[in-house]
């Protein structure tokens, strides 16, 4: 793509407050590569508004500088403007997990990532749109988590002195010990229906979440399909047995795991659901959400893709 105007939306608190220093070190490189207008977020959901404004102001490329949550907010801001006005998006990975940018093939090293963002042509990925019973609608690019992995995300955000893969791993053990109450779900997709007590259900566009857990190792972000992984309610000991396999992506044939693909999913549960989308908590421990639906939008987002 020919880049004319670039807006970089930086979450300075991403990556355990390390994002600002990493991004500041890249400002001279951004200027060398073609220039950019920088802006920093100051509160949760601020990147949504900043991205919407930038799209309305005619920027050609909006770069989310942060982690998965920053990318999620920028994505939702871009989607608020009419399709013909939407700029291209890119992700500069200076956060903790960076699963969203990994899905797009962008290198994890920030300088290499920025060089590819300015050099590579625009591509597309599929999008998910989540509709909740309270009327909220949220887009996601990489992952929608229901249950255990969302609880892990909440607990990971509370860990202040570790980050990356170790942060998520610590949160996993906390969740196994402290949060083991699974809802009973009625699930319907465009391919099959089932009913089960479920500790975790993840609807994925990418292969990994949680900083490197390969939950759906065969997923592709542009094949017109979600991949999902479900773990039915098992003992804490069995969760400890399953999760190392999830880290490696070798869990797919275990008897307590259900894998599949779909374009649409509807869910009803007997207890409130804890939810995240791209690492952003949409319903926490005080959730009242028991019903939701998810639908895929093929090739719904124009984004810079990497070659890593």
PDB file of C-alpha atoms in Angstrom:
ATOM      1  CA  UNK A   1       0.000   0.000   0.000  1.00  0.00           C
ATOM      2  CA  UNK A   2       1.074   3.626  -0.508  1.00  0.00           C
ATOM      3  CA  UNK A   3       1.181   5.173   2.950  1.00  0.00           C
ATOM      4  CA  UNK A   4       0.414   8.890   3.081  1.00  0.00           C
ATOM      5  CA  UNK A   5      -0.711   9.601   6.657  1.00  0.00           C
ATOM      6  CA  UNK A   6       0.058   7.398   9.663  1.00  0.00           C
ATOM      7  CA  UNK A   7      -1.360   7.622  13.181  1.00  0.00           C
ATOM      8  CA  UNK A   8       0.306   5.637  15.971  1.00  0.00           C
ATOM      9  CA  UNK A   9      -1.914   5.084  19.019  1.00  0.00           C
ATOM     10  CA  UNK A  10       0.285   4.147  21.963  1.00  0.00           C
ATOM     11  CA  UNK A  11      -0.878   2.623  25.213  1.00  0.00           C
ATOM     12  CA  UNK A  12       2.011   3.723  27.472  1.00  0.00           C
ATOM     13  CA  UNK A  13       1.014   1.280  30.208  1.00  0.00           C
ATOM     14  CA  UNK A  14       1.063  -1.851  28.031  1.00  0.00           C
ATOM     15  CA  UNK A  15       3.719  -4.453  28.719  1.00  0.00           C
ATOM     16  CA  UNK A  16       3.740  -3.749  32.458  1.00  0.00           C
ATOM     17  CA  UNK A  17       4.389  -0.034  31.773  1.00  0.00           C
ATOM     18  CA  UNK A  18       7.316  -0.782  29.451  1.00  0.00           C
ATOM     19  CA  UNK A  19       5.533   0.159  26.209  1.00  0.00           C
ATOM     20  CA  UNK A  20       6.272   3.873  26.382  1.00  0.00           C
ATOM     21  CA  UNK A  21      10.041   3.486  26.613  1.00  0.00           C
ATOM     22  CA  UNK A  22      10.041   0.885  23.827  1.00  0.00           C
ATOM     23  CA  UNK A  23       7.914   3.076  21.597  1.00  0.00           C
ATOM     24  CA  UNK A  24       9.879   6.241  22.330  1.00  0.00           C
ATOM     25  CA  UNK A  25      13.026   4.474  21.164  1.00  0.00           C
ATOM     26  CA  UNK A  26      11.291   3.821  17.829  1.00  0.00           C
ATOM     27  CA  UNK A  27      10.216   7.409  17.113  1.00  0.00           C
ATOM     28  CA  UNK A  28      13.346   8.253  15.069  1.00  0.00           C
ATOM     29  CA  UNK A  29      12.888   5.088  13.010  1.00  0.00           C
ATOM     30  CA  UNK A  30       9.231   5.905  12.336  1.00  0.00           C
ATOM     31  CA  UNK A  31      10.284   9.344  11.126  1.00  0.00           C
ATOM     32  CA  UNK A  32      12.953   7.809   8.913  1.00  0.00           C
ATOM     33  CA  UNK A  33      10.496   5.333   7.402  1.00  0.00           C
ATOM     34  CA  UNK A  34       7.960   7.967   6.434  1.00  0.00           C
ATOM     35  CA  UNK A  35       6.742   9.740   9.545  1.00  0.00           C
ATOM     36  CA  UNK A  36       3.788   9.374  11.877  1.00  0.00           C
ATOM     37  CA  UNK A  37       1.572  11.346  14.224  1.00  0.00           C
ATOM     38  CA  UNK A  38       1.707   9.901  17.731  1.00  0.00           C
ATOM     39  CA  UNK A  39      -0.951   9.984  20.415  1.00  0.00           C
ATOM     40  CA  UNK A  40      -1.117   8.249  23.812  1.00  0.00           C
ATOM     41  CA  UNK A  41      -4.126   6.732  25.539  1.00  0.00           C
ATOM     42  CA  UNK A  42      -5.006   7.986  29.010  1.00  0.00           C
ATOM     43  CA  UNK A  43      -7.726   5.583  30.144  1.00  0.00           C
ATOM     44  CA  UNK A  44      -9.452   2.295  29.247  1.00  0.00           C
ATOM     45  CA  UNK A  45     -11.320   2.366  25.907  1.00  0.00           C
ATOM     46  CA  UNK A  46      -9.566   5.605  24.937  1.00  0.00           C
ATOM     47  CA  UNK A  47      -7.955   3.891  21.943  1.00  0.00           C
ATOM     48  CA  UNK A  48     -11.429   3.154  20.554  1.00  0.00           C
ATOM     49  CA  UNK A  49     -12.233   6.843  20.364  1.00  0.00           C
ATOM     50  CA  UNK A  50      -8.766   7.815  19.123  1.00  0.00           C
ATOM     51  CA  UNK A  51      -8.951   5.247  16.300  1.00  0.00           C
ATOM     52  CA  UNK A  52     -12.449   6.365  15.327  1.00  0.00           C
ATOM     53  CA  UNK A  53     -11.277   9.983  15.188  1.00  0.00           C
ATOM     54  CA  UNK A  54      -8.172   9.102  13.167  1.00  0.00           C
ATOM     55  CA  UNK A  55     -10.257   7.144  10.680  1.00  0.00           C
ATOM     56  CA  UNK A  56     -12.608  10.093  10.318  1.00  0.00           C
ATOM     57  CA  UNK A  57      -9.665  12.446   9.775  1.00  0.00           C
ATOM     58  CA  UNK A  58      -8.480  10.503   6.750  1.00  0.00           C
ATOM     59  CA  UNK A  59      -5.431   8.636   8.046  1.00  0.00           C
ATOM     60  CA  UNK A  60      -4.375   5.819   5.726  1.00  0.00           C
ATOM     61  CA  UNK A  61      -2.795   3.638   8.421  1.00  0.00           C
ATOM     62  CA  UNK A  62      -3.506   3.381  12.138  1.00  0.00           C
ATOM     63  CA  UNK A  63      -0.890   1.527  14.182  1.00  0.00           C
ATOM     64  CA  UNK A  64      -1.878   0.079  17.563  1.00  0.00           C
ATOM     65  CA  UNK A  65       1.252   0.303  19.723  1.00  0.00           C
ATOM     66  CA  UNK A  66       0.692  -1.893  22.757  1.00  0.00           C
ATOM     67  CA  UNK A  67      -0.541  -5.391  23.431  1.00  0.00           C
ATOM     68  CA  UNK A  68      -3.606  -7.368  22.431  1.00  0.00           C
ATOM     69  CA  UNK A  69      -5.950  -5.079  24.358  1.00  0.00           C
ATOM     70  CA  UNK A  70      -4.708  -1.990  22.538  1.00  0.00           C
ATOM     71  CA  UNK A  71      -5.097  -3.747  19.199  1.00  0.00           C
ATOM     72  CA  UNK A  72      -8.615  -4.782  20.193  1.00  0.00           C
ATOM     73  CA  UNK A  73      -9.618  -1.209  21.011  1.00  0.00           C
ATOM     74  CA  UNK A  74      -8.121   0.227  17.823  1.00  0.00           C
ATOM     75  CA  UNK A  75      -9.911  -2.444  15.810  1.00  0.00           C
ATOM     76  CA  UNK A  76     -13.244  -1.526  17.390  1.00  0.00           C
ATOM     77  CA  UNK A  77     -12.635   2.168  16.745  1.00  0.00           C
ATOM     78  CA  UNK A  78     -11.902   1.594  13.072  1.00  0.00           C
ATOM     79  CA  UNK A  79     -15.048  -0.512  12.714  1.00  0.00           C
ATOM     80  CA  UNK A  80     -17.178   2.402  13.924  1.00  0.00           C
ATOM     81  CA  UNK A  81     -16.747   4.319  10.668  1.00  0.00           C
ATOM     82  CA  UNK A  82     -18.361   3.392   7.324  1.00  0.00           C
ATOM     83  CA  UNK A  83     -16.545   0.681   5.390  1.00  0.00           C
ATOM     84  CA  UNK A  84     -15.444   2.997   2.585  1.00  0.00           C
ATOM     85  CA  UNK A  85     -13.685   5.292   5.114  1.00  0.00           C
ATOM     86  CA  UNK A  86     -11.836   2.617   7.072  1.00  0.00           C
ATOM     87  CA  UNK A  87      -8.041   2.869   7.023  1.00  0.00           C
ATOM     88  CA  UNK A  88      -5.630  -0.019   7.205  1.00  0.00           C
ATOM     89  CA  UNK A  89      -4.571  -1.215  10.655  1.00  0.00           C
ATOM     90  CA  UNK A  90      -1.234  -2.486  11.940  1.00  0.00           C
ATOM     91  CA  UNK A  91       0.040  -3.713  15.301  1.00  0.00           C
ATOM     92  CA  UNK A  92       3.340  -2.676  16.871  1.00  0.00           C
ATOM     93  CA  UNK A  93       3.840  -5.357  19.565  1.00  0.00           C
ATOM     94  CA  UNK A  94       5.072  -3.683  22.751  1.00  0.00           C
ATOM     95  CA  UNK A  95       2.656  -5.418  25.138  1.00  0.00           C
ATOM     96  CA  UNK A  96       2.759  -8.550  27.271  1.00  0.00           C
ATOM     97  CA  UNK A  97       1.102 -11.301  25.246  1.00  0.00           C
ATOM     98  CA  UNK A  98       1.145  -9.996  21.658  1.00  0.00           C
ATOM     99  CA  UNK A  99      -0.897 -12.925  20.350  1.00  0.00           C
ATOM    100  CA  UNK A 100      -2.862 -10.710  17.947  1.00  0.00           C
ATOM    101  CA  UNK A 101       0.285  -9.440  16.209  1.00  0.00           C
ATOM    102  CA  UNK A 102       1.716 -12.960  16.145  1.00  0.00           C
ATOM    103  CA  UNK A 103      -1.411 -14.081  14.298  1.00  0.00           C
ATOM    104  CA  UNK A 104      -0.729 -11.518  11.565  1.00  0.00           C
ATOM    105  CA  UNK A 105       2.885 -12.630  11.150  1.00  0.00           C
ATOM    106  CA  UNK A 106       4.399  -9.427  12.521  1.00  0.00           C
ATOM    107  CA  UNK A 107       7.763 -10.017  14.258  1.00  0.00           C
ATOM    108  CA  UNK A 108       7.834  -9.836  18.031  1.00  0.00           C
ATOM    109  CA  UNK A 109      10.892  -7.580  18.025  1.00  0.00           C
ATOM    110  CA  UNK A 110       9.528  -4.001  17.850  1.00  0.00           C
ATOM    111  CA  UNK A 111      12.108  -2.538  15.434  1.00  0.00           C
ATOM    112  CA  UNK A 112      11.684  -5.394  12.955  1.00  0.00           C
ATOM    113  CA  UNK A 113       7.910  -5.091  13.356  1.00  0.00           C
ATOM    114  CA  UNK A 114       7.908  -1.375  12.562  1.00  0.00           C
ATOM    115  CA  UNK A 115      10.058  -1.899   9.473  1.00  0.00           C
ATOM    116  CA  UNK A 116       7.650  -4.520   8.142  1.00  0.00           C
ATOM    117  CA  UNK A 117       4.641  -2.339   8.918  1.00  0.00           C
ATOM    118  CA  UNK A 118       5.992   0.445   6.714  1.00  0.00           C
ATOM    119  CA  UNK A 119       7.275  -1.882   3.991  1.00  0.00           C
ATOM    120  CA  UNK A 120       4.643  -4.583   3.616  1.00  0.00           C
ATOM    121  CA  UNK A 121       1.426  -4.357   1.601  1.00  0.00           C
ATOM    122  CA  UNK A 122      -1.989  -4.460   3.243  1.00  0.00           C
ATOM    123  CA  UNK A 123      -3.707  -7.796   3.608  1.00  0.00           C
ATOM    124  CA  UNK A 124      -6.952  -8.887   5.210  1.00  0.00           C
ATOM    125  CA  UNK A 125      -8.090 -11.158   8.029  1.00  0.00           C
ATOM    126  CA  UNK A 126     -11.459 -12.442   9.126  1.00  0.00           C
ATOM    127  CA  UNK A 127     -13.235 -10.772  12.041  1.00  0.00           C
ATOM    128  CA  UNK A 128     -15.559 -11.976  14.753  1.00  0.00           C
ATOM    129  CA  UNK A 129     -18.522 -10.015  16.036  1.00  0.00           C
ATOM    130  CA  UNK A 130     -19.849 -10.842  19.499  1.00  0.00           C
ATOM    131  CA  UNK A 131     -23.419  -9.947  20.483  1.00  0.00           C
ATOM    132  CA  UNK A 132     -24.331 -10.055  24.183  1.00  0.00           C
ATOM    133  CA  UNK A 133     -27.756 -10.306  25.786  1.00  0.00           C
ATOM    134  CA  UNK A 134     -27.395  -6.809  27.293  1.00  0.00           C
ATOM    135  CA  UNK A 135     -27.244  -5.300  23.797  1.00  0.00           C
ATOM    136  CA  UNK A 136     -23.494  -4.821  23.549  1.00  0.00           C
ATOM    137  CA  UNK A 137     -21.718  -5.661  20.304  1.00  0.00           C
ATOM    138  CA  UNK A 138     -17.946  -6.104  20.168  1.00  0.00           C
ATOM    139  CA  UNK A 139     -15.603  -7.021  17.338  1.00  0.00           C
ATOM    140  CA  UNK A 140     -12.563  -9.227  17.885  1.00  0.00           C
ATOM    141  CA  UNK A 141      -9.660 -10.181  15.689  1.00  0.00           C
ATOM    142  CA  UNK A 142      -7.826 -12.997  17.427  1.00  0.00           C
ATOM    143  CA  UNK A 143      -9.729 -14.719  20.228  1.00  0.00           C
ATOM    144  CA  UNK A 144     -12.928 -14.840  22.243  1.00  0.00           C
ATOM    145  CA  UNK A 145     -12.549 -16.645  25.563  1.00  0.00           C
ATOM    146  CA  UNK A 146     -15.385 -17.952  27.718  1.00  0.00           C
ATOM    147  CA  UNK A 147     -14.680 -19.296  31.195  1.00  0.00           C
ATOM    148  CA  UNK A 148     -11.280 -20.449  32.402  1.00  0.00           C
ATOM    149  CA  UNK A 149      -9.032 -18.517  30.034  1.00  0.00           C
ATOM    150  CA  UNK A 150     -10.917 -15.288  30.773  1.00  0.00           C
ATOM    151  CA  UNK A 151     -10.405 -15.875  34.481  1.00  0.00           C
ATOM    152  CA  UNK A 152      -6.717 -16.412  33.751  1.00  0.00           C
ATOM    153  CA  UNK A 153      -6.682 -13.077  31.892  1.00  0.00           C
ATOM    154  CA  UNK A 154      -8.198 -11.273  34.883  1.00  0.00           C
ATOM    155  CA  UNK A 155      -5.715 -12.805  37.280  1.00  0.00           C
ATOM    156  CA  UNK A 156      -2.788 -12.129  34.926  1.00  0.00           C
ATOM    157  CA  UNK A 157      -3.646  -8.421  34.849  1.00  0.00           C
ATOM    158  CA  UNK A 158      -3.358  -8.356  38.642  1.00  0.00           C
ATOM    159  CA  UNK A 159       0.218  -9.661  38.604  1.00  0.00           C
ATOM    160  CA  UNK A 160       2.446  -6.603  38.791  1.00  0.00           C
ATOM    161  CA  UNK A 161       5.979  -7.980  38.935  1.00  0.00           C
ATOM    162  CA  UNK A 162       6.092 -10.593  36.169  1.00  0.00           C
ATOM    163  CA  UNK A 163       5.047 -10.430  32.538  1.00  0.00           C
ATOM    164  CA  UNK A 164       4.824 -12.388  29.298  1.00  0.00           C
ATOM    165  CA  UNK A 165       4.503 -16.154  29.305  1.00  0.00           C
ATOM    166  CA  UNK A 166       5.398 -16.517  33.015  1.00  0.00           C
ATOM    167  CA  UNK A 167       2.667 -14.051  33.960  1.00  0.00           C
ATOM    168  CA  UNK A 168       0.013 -16.118  32.181  1.00  0.00           C
ATOM    169  CA  UNK A 169       1.396 -19.393  33.525  1.00  0.00           C
ATOM    170  CA  UNK A 170       1.215 -18.096  37.103  1.00  0.00           C
ATOM    171  CA  UNK A 171      -2.346 -16.932  36.509  1.00  0.00           C
ATOM    172  CA  UNK A 172      -3.242 -20.394  35.163  1.00  0.00           C
ATOM    173  CA  UNK A 173      -2.233 -22.053  38.424  1.00  0.00           C
ATOM    174  CA  UNK A 174      -4.135 -19.448  40.429  1.00  0.00           C
ATOM    175  CA  UNK A 175      -7.275 -20.037  38.376  1.00  0.00           C
ATOM    176  CA  UNK A 176      -7.068 -23.822  38.772  1.00  0.00           C
ATOM    177  CA  UNK A 177      -6.800 -23.501  42.528  1.00  0.00           C
ATOM    178  CA  UNK A 178      -9.303 -20.692  43.112  1.00  0.00           C
ATOM    179  CA  UNK A 179     -11.843 -20.759  40.252  1.00  0.00           C
ATOM    180  CA  UNK A 180     -13.146 -24.192  39.381  1.00  0.00           C
ATOM    181  CA  UNK A 181     -16.901 -23.663  39.095  1.00  0.00           C
ATOM    182  CA  UNK A 182     -18.016 -24.529  35.558  1.00  0.00           C
ATOM    183  CA  UNK A 183     -21.298 -23.475  33.913  1.00  0.00           C
ATOM    184  CA  UNK A 184     -23.534 -25.874  32.008  1.00  0.00           C
ATOM    185  CA  UNK A 185     -23.840 -24.694  28.409  1.00  0.00           C
ATOM    186  CA  UNK A 186     -26.177 -25.253  25.487  1.00  0.00           C
ATOM    187  CA  UNK A 187     -24.151 -24.562  22.345  1.00  0.00           C
ATOM    188  CA  UNK A 188     -25.322 -24.359  18.748  1.00  0.00           C
ATOM    189  CA  UNK A 189     -23.159 -23.706  15.685  1.00  0.00           C
ATOM    190  CA  UNK A 190     -23.901 -23.719  11.974  1.00  0.00           C
ATOM    191  CA  UNK A 191     -22.536 -27.290  11.955  1.00  0.00           C
ATOM    192  CA  UNK A 192     -23.628 -29.001  15.194  1.00  0.00           C
ATOM    193  CA  UNK A 193     -25.399 -28.642  18.551  1.00  0.00           C
ATOM    194  CA  UNK A 194     -24.372 -29.973  21.949  1.00  0.00           C
ATOM    195  CA  UNK A 195     -24.865 -29.520  25.678  1.00  0.00           C
ATOM    196  CA  UNK A 196     -22.155 -29.921  28.317  1.00  0.00           C
ATOM    197  CA  UNK A 197     -20.674 -28.588  31.536  1.00  0.00           C
ATOM    198  CA  UNK A 198     -17.704 -26.585  30.306  1.00  0.00           C
ATOM    199  CA  UNK A 199     -14.656 -25.210  32.066  1.00  0.00           C
ATOM    200  CA  UNK A 200     -13.418 -23.341  28.963  1.00  0.00           C
ATOM    201  CA  UNK A 201     -14.585 -22.523  25.458  1.00  0.00           C
ATOM    202  CA  UNK A 202     -12.391 -20.449  23.153  1.00  0.00           C
ATOM    203  CA  UNK A 203     -13.467 -19.248  19.700  1.00  0.00           C
ATOM    204  CA  UNK A 204     -10.336 -18.432  17.748  1.00  0.00           C
ATOM    205  CA  UNK A 205      -9.251 -16.698  14.569  1.00  0.00           C
ATOM    206  CA  UNK A 206      -5.589 -17.215  15.430  1.00  0.00           C
ATOM    207  CA  UNK A 207      -3.645 -20.171  16.763  1.00  0.00           C
ATOM    208  CA  UNK A 208      -2.635 -18.933  20.197  1.00  0.00           C
ATOM    209  CA  UNK A 209      -3.674 -16.820  23.177  1.00  0.00           C
ATOM    210  CA  UNK A 210      -2.384 -16.139  26.685  1.00  0.00           C
ATOM    211  CA  UNK A 211       1.071 -15.176  25.514  1.00  0.00           C
ATOM    212  CA  UNK A 212       1.740 -18.418  23.656  1.00  0.00           C
ATOM    213  CA  UNK A 213      -0.821 -21.142  24.507  1.00  0.00           C
ATOM    214  CA  UNK A 214      -1.535 -22.862  21.175  1.00  0.00           C
ATOM    215  CA  UNK A 215      -5.232 -23.433  21.802  1.00  0.00           C
ATOM    216  CA  UNK A 216      -6.228 -23.962  18.159  1.00  0.00           C
ATOM    217  CA  UNK A 217      -2.974 -24.948  16.444  1.00  0.00           C
ATOM    218  CA  UNK A 218      -4.511 -25.360  12.982  1.00  0.00           C
ATOM    219  CA  UNK A 219      -6.389 -22.052  12.855  1.00  0.00           C
ATOM    220  CA  UNK A 220      -5.881 -19.595  10.002  1.00  0.00           C
ATOM    221  CA  UNK A 221      -6.942 -15.955  10.220  1.00  0.00           C
ATOM    222  CA  UNK A 222      -8.238 -15.735   6.656  1.00  0.00           C
ATOM    223  CA  UNK A 223      -9.944 -19.051   5.883  1.00  0.00           C
ATOM    224  CA  UNK A 224     -13.518 -17.913   6.529  1.00  0.00           C
ATOM    225  CA  UNK A 225     -13.848 -20.127   9.618  1.00  0.00           C
ATOM    226  CA  UNK A 226     -13.493 -19.889  13.364  1.00  0.00           C
ATOM    227  CA  UNK A 227     -11.634 -22.686  15.121  1.00  0.00           C
ATOM    228  CA  UNK A 228     -12.863 -23.489  18.617  1.00  0.00           C
ATOM    229  CA  UNK A 229     -11.557 -25.516  21.525  1.00  0.00           C
ATOM    230  CA  UNK A 230     -13.629 -26.641  24.481  1.00  0.00           C
ATOM    231  CA  UNK A 231     -12.558 -28.371  27.686  1.00  0.00           C
ATOM    232  CA  UNK A 232     -15.387 -30.004  29.567  1.00  0.00           C
ATOM    233  CA  UNK A 233     -15.485 -29.837  33.355  1.00  0.00           C
ATOM    234  CA  UNK A 234     -12.701 -31.991  34.790  1.00  0.00           C
ATOM    235  CA  UNK A 235     -10.897 -32.234  38.099  1.00  0.00           C
ATOM    236  CA  UNK A 236      -8.166 -29.805  39.084  1.00  0.00           C
ATOM    237  CA  UNK A 237      -5.663 -32.611  38.687  1.00  0.00           C
ATOM    238  CA  UNK A 238      -6.848 -33.269  35.143  1.00  0.00           C
ATOM    239  CA  UNK A 239      -6.625 -29.572  34.311  1.00  0.00           C
ATOM    240  CA  UNK A 240      -2.993 -29.715  35.370  1.00  0.00           C
ATOM    241  CA  UNK A 241      -2.612 -32.658  33.004  1.00  0.00           C
ATOM    242  CA  UNK A 242      -4.359 -30.953  30.068  1.00  0.00           C
ATOM    243  CA  UNK A 243      -2.864 -27.466  30.217  1.00  0.00           C
ATOM    244  CA  UNK A 244       0.749 -28.424  29.391  1.00  0.00           C
ATOM    245  CA  UNK A 245      -0.665 -30.018  26.249  1.00  0.00           C
ATOM    246  CA  UNK A 246      -2.535 -26.784  25.442  1.00  0.00           C
ATOM    247  CA  UNK A 247       0.723 -24.865  25.739  1.00  0.00           C
ATOM    248  CA  UNK A 248       2.229 -27.059  23.031  1.00  0.00           C
ATOM    249  CA  UNK A 249      -0.927 -27.485  20.936  1.00  0.00           C
ATOM    250  CA  UNK A 250      -0.961 -31.266  21.474  1.00  0.00           C
ATOM    251  CA  UNK A 251      -4.278 -31.389  23.348  1.00  0.00           C
ATOM    252  CA  UNK A 252      -6.514 -31.753  20.321  1.00  0.00           C
ATOM    253  CA  UNK A 253      -7.094 -35.520  20.597  1.00  0.00           C
ATOM    254  CA  UNK A 254      -7.627 -35.700  24.370  1.00  0.00           C
ATOM    255  CA  UNK A 255     -11.003 -37.155  25.360  1.00  0.00           C
ATOM    256  CA  UNK A 256     -11.995 -34.151  27.479  1.00  0.00           C
ATOM    257  CA  UNK A 257     -11.310 -31.700  24.645  1.00  0.00           C
ATOM    258  CA  UNK A 258     -13.671 -30.870  21.790  1.00  0.00           C
ATOM    259  CA  UNK A 259     -12.243 -29.188  18.690  1.00  0.00           C
ATOM    260  CA  UNK A 260     -14.190 -27.863  15.742  1.00  0.00           C
ATOM    261  CA  UNK A 261     -14.833 -25.132  13.208  1.00  0.00           C
ATOM    262  CA  UNK A 262     -17.808 -22.886  12.573  1.00  0.00           C
ATOM    263  CA  UNK A 263     -18.946 -19.573  11.154  1.00  0.00           C
ATOM    264  CA  UNK A 264     -21.591 -18.886  13.789  1.00  0.00           C
ATOM    265  CA  UNK A 265     -22.069 -19.918  17.410  1.00  0.00           C
ATOM    266  CA  UNK A 266     -24.898 -19.354  19.894  1.00  0.00           C
ATOM    267  CA  UNK A 267     -24.532 -20.123  23.582  1.00  0.00           C
ATOM    268  CA  UNK A 268     -26.784 -20.217  26.634  1.00  0.00           C
ATOM    269  CA  UNK A 269     -25.442 -21.001  30.136  1.00  0.00           C
ATOM    270  CA  UNK A 270     -26.988 -21.705  33.531  1.00  0.00           C
ATOM    271  CA  UNK A 271     -24.525 -19.373  35.301  1.00  0.00           C
ATOM    272  CA  UNK A 272     -23.013 -15.975  34.466  1.00  0.00           C
ATOM    273  CA  UNK A 273     -20.099 -16.131  32.041  1.00  0.00           C
ATOM    274  CA  UNK A 274     -16.664 -14.556  32.358  1.00  0.00           C
ATOM    275  CA  UNK A 275     -15.597 -13.289  28.921  1.00  0.00           C
ATOM    276  CA  UNK A 276     -12.647 -11.744  27.148  1.00  0.00           C
ATOM    277  CA  UNK A 277     -12.102 -10.650  23.564  1.00  0.00           C
ATOM    278  CA  UNK A 278      -8.476 -10.275  22.423  1.00  0.00           C
ATOM    279  CA  UNK A 279      -7.461 -10.143  26.078  1.00  0.00           C
ATOM    280  CA  UNK A 280      -9.936  -7.366  26.961  1.00  0.00           C
ATOM    281  CA  UNK A 281     -12.322  -8.391  29.748  1.00  0.00           C
ATOM    282  CA  UNK A 282     -15.919  -7.842  28.642  1.00  0.00           C
ATOM    283  CA  UNK A 283     -17.577  -9.594  31.593  1.00  0.00           C
ATOM    284  CA  UNK A 284     -15.672 -10.195  34.827  1.00  0.00           C
ATOM    285  CA  UNK A 285     -16.373 -11.868  38.159  1.00  0.00           C
ATOM    286  CA  UNK A 286     -19.492  -9.668  38.542  1.00  0.00           C
ATOM    287  CA  UNK A 287     -20.890 -10.786  35.167  1.00  0.00           C
ATOM    288  CA  UNK A 288     -24.614 -11.228  34.565  1.00  0.00           C
ATOM    289  CA  UNK A 289     -24.167 -12.487  30.977  1.00  0.00           C
ATOM    290  CA  UNK A 290     -25.623 -15.941  30.295  1.00  0.00           C
ATOM    291  CA  UNK A 291     -26.341 -15.735  26.559  1.00  0.00           C
ATOM    292  CA  UNK A 292     -24.271 -14.666  23.573  1.00  0.00           C
ATOM    293  CA  UNK A 293     -23.831 -15.182  19.870  1.00  0.00           C
ATOM    294  CA  UNK A 294     -20.729 -14.999  17.688  1.00  0.00           C
ATOM    295  CA  UNK A 295     -20.552 -14.572  13.922  1.00  0.00           C
ATOM    296  CA  UNK A 296     -17.650 -14.452  11.476  1.00  0.00           C
ATOM    297  CA  UNK A 297     -17.140 -11.597   9.005  1.00  0.00           C
ATOM    298  CA  UNK A 298     -14.928 -12.949   6.186  1.00  0.00           C
ATOM    299  CA  UNK A 299     -12.014 -10.673   5.251  1.00  0.00           C
ATOM    300  CA  UNK A 300     -13.507  -8.045   7.544  1.00  0.00           C
ATOM    301  CA  UNK A 301     -10.333  -6.140   8.462  1.00  0.00           C
ATOM    302  CA  UNK A 302      -7.636  -4.586   6.299  1.00  0.00           C
ATOM    303  CA  UNK A 303      -4.344  -5.025   8.151  1.00  0.00           C
ATOM    304  CA  UNK A 304      -0.605  -5.048   7.528  1.00  0.00           C
ATOM    305  CA  UNK A 305       0.616  -8.635   7.658  1.00  0.00           C
ATOM    306  CA  UNK A 306       4.180  -9.695   8.306  1.00  0.00           C
ATOM    307  CA  UNK A 307       6.587 -12.190   6.825  1.00  0.00           C
ATOM    308  CA  UNK A 308       7.971 -13.624  10.084  1.00  0.00           C
TER     309      UNK A 308
END
